[in-house]
mmCIF file of C-alpha atoms in Angstrom:
data_model
loop_
_atom_site.group_PDB
_atom_site.id
_atom_site.type_symbol
_atom_site.label_atom_id
_atom_site.label_comp_id
_atom_site.label_asym_id
_atom_site.label_seq_id
_atom_site.Cartn_x
_atom_site.Cartn_y
_atom_site.Cartn_z
ATOM 1 C CA LEU A 1 15.237 1.054 6.675
ATOM 2 C CA LYS A 2 15.004 -1.055 9.786
ATOM 3 C CA ASP A 3 16.486 1.567 12.187
ATOM 4 C CA LEU A 4 14.923 4.739 10.410
ATOM 5 C CA GLY A 5 11.568 2.954 9.996
ATOM 6 C CA GLY A 6 11.518 2.037 13.703
ATOM 7 C CA ARG A 7 12.274 5.566 14.699
ATOM 8 C CA ALA A 8 9.579 7.008 12.398
ATOM 9 C CA GLU A 9 7.174 4.485 13.600
ATOM 10 C CA ALA A 10 7.864 5.544 17.166
ATOM 11 C CA TYR A 11 7.334 9.072 16.485
ATOM 12 C CA ALA A 12 4.222 8.444 14.485
ATOM 13 C CA GLU A 13 2.843 6.162 17.354
ATOM 14 C CA LYS A 14 3.442 8.994 19.871
ATOM 15 C CA ALA A 15 1.660 11.485 17.582
ATOM 16 C CA HIS A 16 -1.290 9.164 17.101
ATOM 17 C CA SER A 17 -1.401 8.495 21.020
ATOM 18 C CA ILE A 18 -1.636 12.257 21.608
ATOM 19 C CA ASN A 19 -4.274 12.644 18.933
ATOM 20 C CA PRO A 20 -5.994 9.377 18.286
ATOM 21 C CA LYS A 21 -8.641 11.050 15.968
ATOM 22 C CA GLY A 22 -6.022 12.964 13.993
ATOM 23 C CA ILE A 23 -6.106 11.737 10.482
ATOM 24 C CA ASP A 24 -2.542 12.838 9.539
ATOM 25 C CA ALA A 25 -1.170 11.118 12.547
ATOM 26 C CA LEU A 26 -3.022 7.893 11.656
ATOM 27 C CA ALA A 27 -1.826 8.184 8.047
ATOM 28 C CA TRP A 28 1.736 8.573 9.032
ATOM 29 C CA TYR A 29 1.484 5.824 11.569
ATOM 30 C CA ASN A 30 0.088 3.495 8.900
ATOM 31 C CA SER A 31 2.936 4.470 6.468
ATOM 32 C CA SER A 32 5.726 4.152 9.074
ATOM 33 C CA TYR A 33 4.532 0.897 10.552
ATOM 34 C CA GLY A 34 4.144 -0.623 7.102
ATOM 35 C CA TYR A 35 7.664 0.245 6.130
ATOM 36 C CA HIS A 36 9.213 -0.734 9.304
ATOM 37 C CA ALA A 37 7.234 -4.129 9.401
ATOM 38 C CA SER A 38 8.440 -4.849 5.728
ATOM 39 C CA SER A 39 12.043 -4.293 6.857
ATOM 40 C CA LEU A 40 11.809 -7.022 9.323
ATOM 41 C CA GLY A 41 11.268 -9.857 6.925
ATOM 42 C CA ILE A 42 8.267 -12.071 6.638
ATOM 43 C CA LEU A 43 9.062 -14.617 9.654
ATOM 44 C CA GLN A 44 10.165 -11.725 12.007
ATOM 45 C CA ALA A 45 7.122 -9.693 11.159
ATOM 46 C CA ILE A 46 4.743 -12.664 11.666
ATOM 47 C CA LEU A 47 6.389 -13.391 15.072
ATOM 48 C CA LYS A 48 5.880 -9.683 16.168
ATOM 49 C CA GLY A 49 2.208 -9.838 15.197
ATOM 50 C CA ALA A 50 2.751 -7.231 12.533
ATOM 51 C CA GLY A 51 -0.137 -8.353 10.302
ATOM 52 C CA GLY A 52 -2.761 -7.808 13.058
ATOM 53 C CA LYS A 53 -1.455 -4.341 13.793
ATOM 54 C CA LEU A 54 -1.174 -3.405 10.300
ATOM 55 C CA LYS A 55 -4.649 -4.462 9.493
ATOM 56 C CA LYS A 56 -6.075 -2.689 12.521
ATOM 57 C CA LEU A 57 -4.364 0.627 11.684
ATOM 58 C CA ALA A 58 -5.271 0.450 7.832
ATOM 59 C CA ASN A 59 -8.950 -0.304 8.684
ATOM 60 C CA GLU A 60 -8.927 2.681 11.322
ATOM 61 C CA LEU A 61 -7.809 4.806 8.379
ATOM 62 C CA ILE A 62 -10.434 3.397 6.067
ATOM 63 C CA GLU A 63 -13.107 4.172 8.683
ATOM 64 C CA ALA A 64 -11.774 7.702 9.321
ATOM 65 C CA ASP A 65 -11.638 8.622 5.520
ATOM 66 C CA ASP A 66 -11.180 5.896 2.942
ATOM 67 C CA ALA A 67 -9.870 8.387 0.327
ATOM 68 C CA TYR A 68 -7.235 10.007 2.588
ATOM 69 C CA ALA A 69 -3.654 10.087 1.260
ATOM 70 C CA ASP A 70 -4.626 8.470 -2.207
ATOM 71 C CA ALA A 71 -6.706 5.738 -0.368
ATOM 72 C CA LEU A 72 -3.748 4.683 1.748
ATOM 73 C CA GLY A 73 -5.792 2.345 3.970
ATOM 74 C CA TYR A 74 -7.121 0.280 0.998
ATOM 75 C CA ARG A 75 -3.619 0.125 -0.389
ATOM 76 C CA MET A 76 -2.095 -0.879 2.914
ATOM 77 C CA MET A 77 -4.638 -3.757 3.057
ATOM 78 C CA GLY A 78 -4.085 -4.756 -0.616
ATOM 79 C CA ARG A 79 -0.417 -4.868 -0.380
ATOM 80 C CA PHE A 80 -0.737 -6.813 2.921
ATOM 81 C CA HIS A 81 -2.843 -9.506 1.206
ATOM 82 C CA LEU A 82 -0.561 -9.333 -1.848
ATOM 83 C CA ASN A 83 2.686 -9.894 0.159
ATOM 84 C CA ALA A 84 1.588 -12.197 3.107
ATOM 85 C CA PRO A 85 1.924 -15.859 2.592
ATOM 86 C CA PHE A 86 -1.097 -18.105 2.594
ATOM 87 C CA PRO A 87 -3.204 -18.559 4.537
ATOM 88 C CA VAL A 88 -2.649 -15.012 6.054
ATOM 89 C CA GLY A 89 -2.701 -13.249 2.765
ATOM 90 C CA SER A 90 -5.193 -13.650 -0.069
ATOM 91 C CA LYS A 91 -4.460 -12.537 -3.704
ATOM 92 C CA LYS A 92 -8.249 -12.381 -4.278
ATOM 93 C CA LYS A 93 -8.569 -9.826 -1.269
ATOM 94 C CA ALA A 94 -5.518 -8.054 -2.393
ATOM 95 C CA ILE A 95 -7.275 -7.255 -5.790
ATOM 96 C CA GLU A 96 -10.479 -6.328 -4.044
ATOM 97 C CA TYR A 97 -8.685 -3.827 -1.745
ATOM 98 C CA LEU A 98 -6.523 -2.389 -4.638
ATOM 99 C CA GLU A 99 -9.497 -1.965 -6.736
ATOM 100 C CA ARG A 100 -11.091 -0.014 -4.103
ATOM 101 C CA ALA A 101 -8.067 2.133 -3.691
ATOM 102 C CA VAL A 102 -8.090 2.811 -7.413
ATOM 103 C CA GLN A 103 -11.778 3.716 -7.216
ATOM 104 C CA ARG A 104 -11.321 6.045 -4.295
ATOM 105 C CA ALA A 105 -8.149 7.603 -5.772
ATOM 106 C CA PRO A 106 -8.341 7.191 -9.497
ATOM 107 C CA GLY A 107 -5.291 9.354 -10.214
ATOM 108 C CA SER A 108 -2.879 7.490 -7.852
ATOM 109 C CA LEU A 109 -0.150 5.760 -9.788
ATOM 110 C CA PHE A 110 0.955 3.747 -6.971
ATOM 111 C CA ASN A 111 -2.573 2.293 -6.535
ATOM 112 C CA ASN A 112 -2.595 1.405 -10.159
ATOM 113 C CA TYR A 113 0.841 -0.089 -10.107
ATOM 114 C CA TRP A 114 0.055 -2.346 -7.210
ATOM 115 C CA LEU A 115 -3.357 -3.331 -8.639
ATOM 116 C CA GLY A 116 -1.358 -4.399 -11.756
ATOM 117 C CA GLU A 117 0.961 -6.484 -9.579
ATOM 118 C CA ALA A 118 -1.966 -8.193 -7.975
ATOM 119 C CA TYR A 119 -3.561 -8.970 -11.350
ATOM 120 C CA LEU A 120 -0.272 -10.718 -12.287
ATOM 121 C CA THR A 121 -0.533 -13.047 -9.388
ATOM 122 C CA LYS A 122 -3.990 -14.239 -10.818
ATOM 123 C CA GLU A 123 -2.461 -14.260 -14.353
ATOM 124 C CA LYS A 124 -4.740 -11.428 -15.572
ATOM 125 C CA ILE A 125 -2.203 -10.173 -17.916
ATOM 126 C CA ALA A 126 -4.333 -7.795 -19.981
ATOM 127 C CA GLN A 127 -5.715 -6.145 -16.812
ATOM 128 C CA ALA A 128 -2.254 -5.878 -15.289
ATOM 129 C CA ASN A 129 -0.829 -4.338 -18.451
ATOM 130 C CA LYS A 130 -3.788 -1.631 -18.438
ATOM 131 C CA GLU A 131 -2.596 -0.770 -15.018
ATOM 132 C CA PHE A 132 0.933 -0.427 -15.790
ATOM 133 C CA GLN A 133 0.231 1.666 -18.937
ATOM 134 C CA PHE A 134 -1.758 4.024 -16.862
ATOM 135 C CA VAL A 135 1.096 4.623 -14.605
ATOM 136 C CA LEU A 136 3.141 5.551 -17.739
ATOM 137 C CA ASP A 137 0.561 7.611 -19.265
ATOM 138 C CA HIS A 138 -0.476 9.877 -16.263
ATOM 139 C CA PRO A 139 1.268 12.339 -14.058
ATOM 140 C CA PRO A 140 1.584 11.422 -10.301
ATOM 141 C CA SER A 141 -0.849 12.736 -7.657
ATOM 142 C CA ALA A 142 0.526 15.210 -5.181
ATOM 143 C CA GLU A 143 1.057 12.500 -2.727
ATOM 144 C CA GLU A 144 3.248 10.542 -4.975
ATOM 145 C CA LYS A 145 5.664 13.089 -6.436
ATOM 146 C CA HIS A 146 8.614 11.902 -4.351
ATOM 147 C CA PHE A 147 8.515 8.284 -5.671
ATOM 148 C CA SER A 148 6.728 8.523 -8.913
ATOM 149 C CA GLU A 149 9.784 7.978 -11.111
ATOM 150 C CA ALA A 150 10.540 4.585 -9.447
ATOM 151 C CA THR A 151 6.953 3.661 -9.919
ATOM 152 C CA LYS A 152 6.941 4.451 -13.536
ATOM 153 C CA GLU A 153 10.289 2.651 -14.132
ATOM 154 C CA ALA A 154 8.805 -0.463 -12.399
ATOM 155 C CA ALA A 155 5.651 -0.166 -14.580
ATOM 156 C CA LYS A 156 7.769 0.204 -17.776
ATOM 157 C CA LYS A 157 9.861 -3.027 -16.754
ATOM 158 C CA ARG A 158 6.619 -5.005 -16.323
ATOM 159 C CA LEU A 159 5.352 -3.881 -19.752
ATOM 160 C CA SER A 160 8.583 -4.929 -21.404
ATOM 161 C CA HIS A 161 8.384 -8.514 -20.328
#
């Protein structure tokens, strides 16, 4: 993931630099940067300033079209706050961003799954289970078909505990 993520990020960054207003390039740059940064590990990502760049890209996408790619910008911000250690990350902000993602892309299984994970961090078990059940009960959006089975499996595991 580290090597391929780095290559994907470089191509997406180049596409974005050629057309900075292009929403597709911005969305792919967000995705590839997020995956690549996560492959580095928390300490390495912090040392490289990954959090600031990730937030900048996600906010650019939110400003351009907050519902684009199943509300990717809000999901990126939510997952950032969910995974970043305190004081950088905030579980409360994670929930806020992921709730916005669900509002803007209500059919996204991935948004609902991550909102469920965020609710678990605040011990909101009933709310988390509602999100995980949504994932099991609904088909994936067009954006999610390639990874929906893994998302459904993860939701199923969460509900069985």
